Amino acid sequence: MMKLKYRFFTSMTYKTSFIFFIAVIFFVTGVLVVPLTVEGQEVISKPPPGAKIPEGIPSPVPPQSGGKIPEGIPSPVPPQPGDETETFPADDSFTPIPPGSSHVPSRSGVGSGPGPGVETSTTRSVNSGLSVSIIASLLQLVYIIILLAMGGLLGFYYYKSFLLNLRIHRLELLIEKSGISPTSKEEPLPFSWDQALKSIEGGWTMFTDTNRIYEPGVVGIISADEKLAFKCAVNLIYRIISLQNLAVIYLSKEHGEEDLGKALLSLESGVSIDKMSPGEREELVGRYSLEMTKYEAGLFVFQDFKIDIDELYENILKLSESIDIGMIIVDGRDVISADNFNDLIGRLRIISIKSYIPVVYIDAFKDMKPENIDEDTLARITALIEVEPGKAKKTISFTVHKFKGDPPPESLDINPDSGEITTPES
């Protein structure tokens, strides 16, 4: 569904950009081209003052008062006696003009001055200017209509997109309510050769180098001692990150970054942080700062109360895209939501199988003794061990109820200062 939304919004962006680009072209054309056309019209129809009229084009001369002929128009000269250089043939169209008249006689074959029905250059300029003005007005009207149409289409497009977004949102809600959960048993699991190689190449280490599991699933660690349970979690984090160079997802309600930082620094240095003075702590932090940076890149802490299992699965998938996760540790039942113990184990197993990451569930199992666990639930558990303080000092004892792989020995040593769990010295 997320891919569908991504493709929809991507295509919508392309379409919107195209429509907006076309609208901008029409707007710029209407703003720049039409005023230029009108300006050209004004230049043609209204020549600037002082412009000279080309030779050979007669200009209309208004009648002058007083009967004087304007300057520049030749006055008729009566024929002189003895002047035989120019004669006029007899023509009825020639009419003598009395002296003092402003009318210029016209000869046969020569048109009269401007008058009604006679087209001149000035008349043609005015008519041309009117035509350009009409064309410019029509262009402006066309551009306005096009811009209005484009705006209407763009608004209609956004309205349809809004309706489509509402439909997609409703479909998502329906899928969330009635669709298959990511941790559902009905969803098939695709085969991955890279994931299968993890178990073939050596599996996942637990408390010792030889203590390993070779398939994903739920590893149950029962411990009534909260401090010992936390030390077991810290040892698993240390081995997965330091020795196998894999990341760890840690979920806990009680223990956050401060507790983890102290415990991991004590384990790395071999001394107890709580027994050191502030100056000694500063020196220890500076000395092991390089070793501690690996936990910044490989340890992810969730401290949400009652986180949903489906939400946990989605976060695991996101982290798995860029980081190779080696283990998921759930420290306490109160950090994750589930209907009951059987439902919790079943869904954690599905997360482990689909992500191909072991899930270690650490709890006191107060309301669920190992001997009272349902057979179907016990079948979904890859390993189930009980950890408690050993009879001898500086030791812990393991009671193995079920283990698919190499189980830990009955007793292991534990450093009281650093909390490191090791095999007994021979």
Coordinates of C-alpha atoms in Angstrom, one line a residue:
M1 CA 0.0 0.0 0.0
M2 CA 2.9 2.4 0.7
K3 CA 4.3 1.7 -2.8
L4 CA 0.9 2.4 -4.2
K5 CA 0.7 5.7 -2.5
Y6 CA 4.3 6.6 -3.5
R7 CA 3.5 5.9 -7.2
F8 CA 0.3 7.8 -7.0
F9 CA 1.8 10.9 -5.5
T10 CA 4.8 10.7 -7.9
S11 CA 2.5 10.6 -10.9
M12 CA 0.4 13.4 -9.5
T13 CA 3.5 15.6 -9.1
Y14 CA 4.5 15.0 -12.7
K15 CA 1.0 15.8 -14.0
T16 CA 0.7 18.9 -11.8
S17 CA 4.1 20.1 -13.0
F18 CA 3.1 19.6 -16.6
I19 CA -0.2 21.5 -16.3
F20 CA 1.4 24.3 -14.3
F21 CA 4.2 24.5 -17.0
I22 CA 1.6 24.8 -19.8
A23 CA -0.3 27.5 -17.8
V24 CA 2.8 29.5 -17.3
I25 CA 3.6 29.4 -21.0
F26 CA 0.2 30.7 -21.9
F27 CA 0.4 33.4 -19.2
V28 CA 3.8 34.6 -20.2
T29 CA 2.8 34.6 -23.9
G30 CA -0.4 36.6 -23.1
V31 CA 1.6 39.1 -20.9
L32 CA 4.5 39.7 -23.3
V33 CA 3.2 39.1 -26.9
V34 CA -0.2 40.9 -26.7
P35 CA 1.2 44.2 -25.3
L36 CA 3.9 44.1 -28.0
T37 CA 1.2 43.7 -30.7
V38 CA -0.8 46.6 -29.2
E39 CA 2.4 48.7 -29.1
G40 CA 3.0 48.0 -32.8
Q41 CA -0.5 49.0 -33.5
E42 CA 0.0 52.4 -31.9
V43 CA 3.2 52.9 -33.8
I44 CA 1.5 52.3 -37.1
S45 CA -1.7 54.2 -36.5
K46 CA -0.2 57.2 -34.7
P47 CA 3.2 58.3 -36.1
P48 CA 5.3 60.3 -33.8
P49 CA 5.2 64.1 -34.2
G50 CA 7.8 65.6 -36.5
A51 CA 8.1 62.5 -38.7
K52 CA 8.6 63.4 -42.4
I53 CA 6.2 62.2 -45.0
P54 CA 8.0 60.3 -47.8
E55 CA 8.2 62.1 -51.1
G56 CA 5.7 61.2 -53.8
I57 CA 2.8 60.8 -51.2
P58 CA 0.4 63.8 -51.4
S59 CA -0.8 65.1 -48.1
P60 CA -4.3 66.6 -47.7
V61 CA -4.1 70.4 -47.4
P62 CA -6.8 72.1 -45.5
P63 CA -8.4 75.1 -47.1
Q64 CA -6.7 78.3 -46.3
S65 CA -8.6 81.5 -45.5
G66 CA -8.0 84.5 -47.7
G67 CA -7.8 82.5 -50.9
K68 CA -4.0 82.1 -50.7
I69 CA -2.4 79.0 -52.1
P70 CA -0.3 77.2 -49.4
E71 CA 3.4 77.1 -49.8
G72 CA 4.8 74.1 -51.6
I73 CA 1.9 73.9 -54.1
P74 CA 2.8 75.4 -57.5
S75 CA 0.4 78.1 -58.7
P76 CA -0.9 78.0 -62.3
V77 CA 1.0 80.3 -64.6
P78 CA -1.0 81.7 -67.6
P79 CA 0.6 81.1 -70.9
Q80 CA 2.9 84.0 -72.0
P81 CA 2.9 85.3 -75.5
G82 CA 5.5 83.7 -77.7
D83 CA 5.9 80.8 -75.4
E84 CA 5.5 77.8 -77.6
T85 CA 7.4 75.3 -75.4
E86 CA 4.2 73.9 -73.7
T87 CA 0.7 73.8 -75.1
F88 CA -2.4 72.3 -73.7
P89 CA -4.8 70.4 -76.0
A90 CA -8.4 71.4 -76.0
D91 CA -10.1 69.6 -73.3
D92 CA -13.5 70.1 -71.8
S93 CA -12.2 69.1 -68.4
F94 CA -10.0 72.1 -68.2
T95 CA -11.8 75.1 -66.7
P96 CA -10.1 78.4 -66.2
I97 CA -9.8 79.5 -62.6
P98 CA -10.3 83.1 -61.7
P99 CA -7.3 84.9 -60.1
G100 CA -7.1 84.6 -56.4
S101 CA -8.9 81.2 -56.2
S102 CA -7.4 78.4 -54.1
H103 CA -8.4 75.6 -56.4
V104 CA -5.6 74.0 -58.3
P105 CA -6.7 73.0 -61.8
S106 CA -6.2 69.5 -62.8
R107 CA -5.1 68.4 -66.2
S108 CA -6.5 65.6 -68.3
G109 CA -5.3 62.2 -67.0
V110 CA -4.2 63.6 -63.6
G111 CA -6.4 62.7 -60.5
S112 CA -7.8 65.3 -58.3
G113 CA -6.8 65.8 -54.6
P114 CA -8.0 63.7 -51.8
G115 CA -11.7 63.5 -51.5
P116 CA -14.5 61.2 -50.5
G117 CA -14.0 57.6 -51.7
V118 CA -10.4 58.1 -52.5
E119 CA -7.9 55.8 -50.5
T120 CA -4.6 57.4 -49.5
S121 CA -1.6 56.1 -47.5
T122 CA -2.9 57.7 -44.3
T123 CA -6.2 56.0 -44.8
R124 CA -4.6 52.7 -45.3
S125 CA -2.5 53.2 -42.1
V126 CA -5.6 53.9 -40.1
N127 CA -7.4 50.9 -41.5
S128 CA -4.4 48.7 -40.8
G129 CA -4.2 50.0 -37.2
L130 CA -7.9 49.2 -36.6
S131 CA -7.3 45.7 -37.9
V132 CA -4.3 45.1 -35.6
S133 CA -6.3 46.5 -32.7
I134 CA -9.1 44.1 -33.3
I135 CA -6.7 41.1 -33.7
A136 CA -4.9 42.1 -30.4
S137 CA -8.2 42.3 -28.6
L138 CA -9.2 38.9 -29.9
L139 CA -5.9 37.5 -28.9
Q140 CA -6.3 38.9 -25.4
L141 CA -9.8 37.4 -25.2
V142 CA -8.5 34.0 -26.4
Y143 CA -5.6 34.0 -23.8
I144 CA -8.0 34.9 -21.0
I145 CA -10.4 32.1 -22.0
I146 CA -7.4 29.6 -22.2
L147 CA -6.1 30.7 -18.8
L148 CA -9.6 30.4 -17.2
A149 CA -9.9 26.9 -18.8
M150 CA -6.5 25.9 -17.5
G151 CA -7.4 27.1 -14.0
G152 CA -10.7 25.3 -14.1
L153 CA -9.0 22.0 -15.3
L154 CA -6.3 22.4 -12.6
G155 CA -8.9 22.9 -9.9
F156 CA -10.9 19.9 -11.1
Y157 CA -7.8 17.8 -11.2
Y158 CA -6.9 18.7 -7.5
Y159 CA -10.5 18.0 -6.6
K160 CA -10.4 14.5 -8.1
S161 CA -7.0 13.9 -6.5
F162 CA -8.5 14.8 -3.1
L163 CA -11.3 12.3 -3.7
L164 CA -8.8 9.6 -4.7
N165 CA -6.7 10.3 -1.6
L166 CA -9.8 9.8 0.6
R167 CA -10.6 6.5 -1.1
I168 CA -7.0 5.3 -0.6
H169 CA -7.2 6.3 3.1
R170 CA -10.4 4.4 3.5
L171 CA -8.9 1.3 1.8
E172 CA -5.9 1.4 4.1
L173 CA -8.2 1.6 7.1
L174 CA -10.2 -1.4 5.8
I175 CA -7.0 -3.4 5.2
E176 CA -5.7 -2.6 8.7
K177 CA -9.0 -3.8 10.2
S178 CA -9.7 -6.9 8.1
G179 CA -6.3 -7.6 6.4
I180 CA -3.7 -10.1 7.3
S181 CA -1.3 -9.1 10.0
P182 CA 2.4 -9.0 9.2
T183 CA 2.9 -11.6 11.9
S184 CA 0.0 -13.8 10.7
K185 CA 0.6 -17.5 10.2
E186 CA -1.3 -17.4 6.9
E187 CA 1.3 -15.3 5.1
P188 CA 3.9 -17.4 3.2
L189 CA 7.6 -17.0 3.8
P190 CA 9.9 -16.5 0.8
F191 CA 13.1 -18.5 0.7
S192 CA 16.3 -16.6 1.2
W193 CA 19.7 -18.3 0.6
D194 CA 21.6 -15.5 2.4
Q195 CA 19.5 -16.0 5.5
A196 CA 19.9 -19.8 5.3
L197 CA 23.7 -19.4 5.3
K198 CA 23.6 -17.8 8.8
S199 CA 22.7 -21.1 10.4
I200 CA 24.9 -23.2 8.0
E201 CA 28.0 -21.1 8.8
G202 CA 27.8 -21.5 12.5
G203 CA 24.5 -20.2 13.9
W204 CA 24.2 -17.8 16.8
T205 CA 26.4 -17.9 19.9
M206 CA 24.8 -17.8 23.4
F207 CA 26.8 -17.7 26.6
T208 CA 30.0 -19.6 25.4
D209 CA 31.7 -20.1 22.1
T210 CA 30.4 -23.7 21.9
N211 CA 27.0 -22.9 23.2
R212 CA 25.0 -22.1 20.0
I213 CA 21.6 -22.3 18.3
Y214 CA 21.4 -23.1 14.6
E215 CA 17.9 -22.0 13.6
P216 CA 15.7 -19.0 14.3
G217 CA 13.0 -19.2 16.9
V218 CA 12.2 -18.2 20.5
V219 CA 14.8 -18.8 23.2
G220 CA 13.2 -18.7 26.6
I221 CA 15.4 -17.8 29.6
I222 CA 13.8 -18.2 32.9
S223 CA 15.3 -16.3 35.8
A224 CA 13.6 -15.1 39.1
D225 CA 16.7 -13.0 39.9
E226 CA 16.3 -9.7 38.0
K227 CA 20.0 -8.7 38.3
L228 CA 21.1 -12.1 37.0
A229 CA 18.6 -11.9 34.1
F230 CA 20.0 -8.5 33.1
K231 CA 23.6 -9.8 33.3
C232 CA 22.5 -12.6 30.9
A233 CA 21.1 -10.1 28.5
V234 CA 24.3 -8.0 28.6
N235 CA 26.5 -11.0 27.9
L236 CA 24.3 -11.9 24.9
I237 CA 24.6 -8.3 23.6
Y238 CA 28.4 -8.4 24.1
R239 CA 28.8 -11.8 22.3
I240 CA 26.6 -10.9 19.3
I241 CA 28.1 -7.4 18.7
S242 CA 31.8 -8.0 19.7
L243 CA 32.3 -11.6 18.6
Q244 CA 29.9 -12.0 15.7
N245 CA 29.9 -8.4 14.5
L246 CA 26.0 -8.4 14.3
A247 CA 23.5 -5.9 15.7
V248 CA 21.1 -6.4 18.6
I249 CA 17.6 -5.1 19.3
Y250 CA 17.0 -4.8 23.0
L251 CA 13.5 -4.2 24.6
S252 CA 13.2 -3.5 28.3
K253 CA 11.0 -1.5 30.6
E254 CA 13.4 -1.3 33.5
H255 CA 16.8 -1.0 31.9
G256 CA 17.7 1.9 29.5
E257 CA 20.9 3.3 28.0
E258 CA 22.4 4.3 31.4
D259 CA 22.2 0.8 32.8
L260 CA 23.4 -0.8 29.6
G261 CA 26.3 1.6 29.3
K262 CA 27.6 0.9 32.8
A263 CA 27.2 -2.9 32.4
L264 CA 28.9 -3.0 28.9
L265 CA 31.8 -0.8 30.1
S266 CA 32.2 -3.0 33.2
L267 CA 32.2 -6.1 31.0
E268 CA 34.7 -4.6 28.5
S269 CA 37.1 -3.4 31.2
G270 CA 36.7 -6.2 33.6
V271 CA 36.1 -3.9 36.6
S272 CA 33.0 -2.7 38.3
I273 CA 32.0 0.9 37.5
D274 CA 30.0 1.2 40.8
K275 CA 33.1 0.7 42.9
M276 CA 35.2 3.4 41.1
S277 CA 35.6 7.1 42.0
P278 CA 34.5 9.8 39.5
G279 CA 38.2 10.4 38.4
E280 CA 38.7 6.7 37.8
R281 CA 35.5 6.5 35.8
E282 CA 36.7 9.3 33.6
E283 CA 40.0 7.6 32.9
L284 CA 38.2 4.3 32.2
V285 CA 35.8 5.9 29.8
G286 CA 38.7 7.6 27.9
R287 CA 40.6 4.4 27.7
Y288 CA 37.7 2.3 26.4
S289 CA 36.0 4.9 24.3
L290 CA 37.1 3.3 21.0
E291 CA 35.8 -0.1 22.1
M292 CA 32.4 1.3 23.2
T293 CA 31.7 2.9 19.8
K294 CA 30.8 -0.5 18.3
Y295 CA 27.7 -0.5 20.6
E296 CA 26.6 2.9 19.2
A297 CA 26.4 1.3 15.8
G298 CA 25.1 -2.1 16.7
L299 CA 22.7 -1.7 19.7
F300 CA 19.1 -0.5 19.3
V301 CA 17.1 0.0 22.5
F302 CA 13.3 0.1 22.7
Q303 CA 11.8 1.3 25.9
D304 CA 8.1 1.5 24.8
F305 CA 5.7 0.1 27.3
K306 CA 3.5 -2.5 25.7
I307 CA 4.8 -2.1 22.2
D308 CA 2.6 -3.8 19.6
I309 CA 4.1 -6.9 18.0
D310 CA 3.1 -5.8 14.5
E311 CA 4.8 -2.5 15.1
L312 CA 7.9 -4.3 16.4
Y313 CA 8.0 -6.4 13.3
E314 CA 7.8 -3.3 11.0
N315 CA 10.7 -1.7 12.9
I316 CA 12.8 -4.8 12.6
L317 CA 12.2 -4.9 8.8
K318 CA 13.2 -1.3 8.5
L319 CA 16.4 -1.8 10.4
S320 CA 17.2 -5.0 8.5
E321 CA 17.3 -3.1 5.3
S322 CA 20.6 -1.4 6.2
I323 CA 21.9 -3.4 9.3
D324 CA 22.6 -7.1 9.8
I325 CA 20.7 -7.9 13.0
G326 CA 21.8 -11.0 14.9
M327 CA 19.5 -11.1 17.9
I328 CA 16.3 -9.6 19.4
I329 CA 16.2 -9.6 23.2
V330 CA 12.9 -9.0 25.0
D331 CA 13.7 -8.4 28.6
G332 CA 10.4 -8.8 30.5
R333 CA 6.9 -9.5 29.5
D334 CA 5.6 -6.0 30.5
V335 CA 7.4 -4.4 27.5
I336 CA 5.3 -6.1 24.8
S337 CA 1.6 -6.5 24.3
A338 CA 0.0 -9.9 23.9
D339 CA -3.3 -11.6 24.8
N340 CA -1.6 -14.3 26.9
F341 CA 1.6 -16.2 27.2
N342 CA 0.7 -18.7 24.4
D343 CA -0.2 -15.8 22.0
L344 CA 3.1 -14.0 22.9
I345 CA 5.3 -17.0 22.2
G346 CA 3.4 -17.8 18.9
R347 CA 3.8 -14.3 17.5
L348 CA 7.4 -13.9 18.6
R349 CA 8.2 -17.1 16.8
I350 CA 6.6 -15.8 13.6
I351 CA 8.7 -12.6 13.9
S352 CA 11.8 -14.7 14.3
I353 CA 11.0 -17.0 11.4
K354 CA 10.0 -14.2 9.0
S355 CA 13.0 -12.0 9.9
Y356 CA 15.3 -15.0 10.3
I357 CA 16.5 -13.5 13.6
P358 CA 16.5 -15.4 17.0
V359 CA 14.3 -13.9 19.7
V360 CA 15.5 -14.3 23.3
Y361 CA 12.6 -13.9 25.7
I362 CA 13.9 -13.3 29.3
D363 CA 11.3 -13.4 32.1
A364 CA 10.6 -14.9 35.5
F365 CA 7.7 -17.0 34.1
K366 CA 5.8 -16.5 37.3
D367 CA 2.4 -17.5 36.0
M368 CA 3.7 -20.1 33.7
K369 CA 6.0 -22.8 35.1
P370 CA 8.0 -24.9 32.5
E371 CA 6.1 -28.0 33.4
N372 CA 2.7 -26.3 32.9
I373 CA 3.5 -24.9 29.4
D374 CA 1.1 -26.1 26.7
E375 CA 2.5 -28.7 24.4
D376 CA 1.8 -26.6 21.2
T377 CA 3.5 -23.6 22.8
L378 CA 6.5 -25.6 23.9
A379 CA 6.8 -26.9 20.4
R380 CA 7.2 -23.3 19.1
I381 CA 10.1 -22.7 21.5
T382 CA 13.6 -23.5 20.1
A383 CA 15.3 -23.4 23.5
L384 CA 14.1 -23.1 27.1
I385 CA 16.6 -22.9 29.9
E386 CA 16.4 -21.8 33.5
V387 CA 19.2 -19.7 35.1
E388 CA 19.8 -19.2 38.8
P389 CA 22.8 -18.4 41.0
G390 CA 25.1 -21.4 41.5
K391 CA 25.7 -23.2 44.7
A392 CA 29.4 -22.3 44.5
K393 CA 30.4 -18.6 44.6
K394 CA 31.0 -16.8 41.3
T395 CA 29.0 -19.4 39.4
I396 CA 25.6 -19.7 37.8
S397 CA 23.7 -22.9 37.1
F398 CA 21.7 -23.8 34.0
T399 CA 18.7 -26.1 33.9
V400 CA 18.0 -27.1 30.3
H401 CA 14.3 -27.9 29.6
K402 CA 14.6 -27.8 25.8
F403 CA 17.5 -26.9 23.4
K404 CA 17.8 -27.3 19.7
G405 CA 21.5 -27.0 19.2
D406 CA 24.5 -27.0 21.6
P407 CA 23.2 -26.5 25.1
P408 CA 25.2 -24.7 27.8
P409 CA 26.8 -26.7 30.6
E410 CA 25.1 -27.2 33.9
S411 CA 27.4 -24.5 35.5
L412 CA 29.3 -21.5 34.3
D413 CA 31.5 -19.0 36.0
I414 CA 30.5 -15.4 36.4
N415 CA 32.8 -12.5 37.3
P416 CA 31.2 -10.6 40.3
D417 CA 32.7 -7.3 39.2
S418 CA 32.3 -7.2 35.4
G419 CA 29.4 -9.7 35.2
E420 CA 31.0 -11.7 32.4
I421 CA 29.9 -15.3 32.0
T422 CA 32.7 -17.7 31.1
T423 CA 33.4 -21.4 31.0
P424 CA 35.0 -22.8 34.2
E425 CA 38.8 -22.7 34.3
S426 CA 40.2 -26.2 34.1

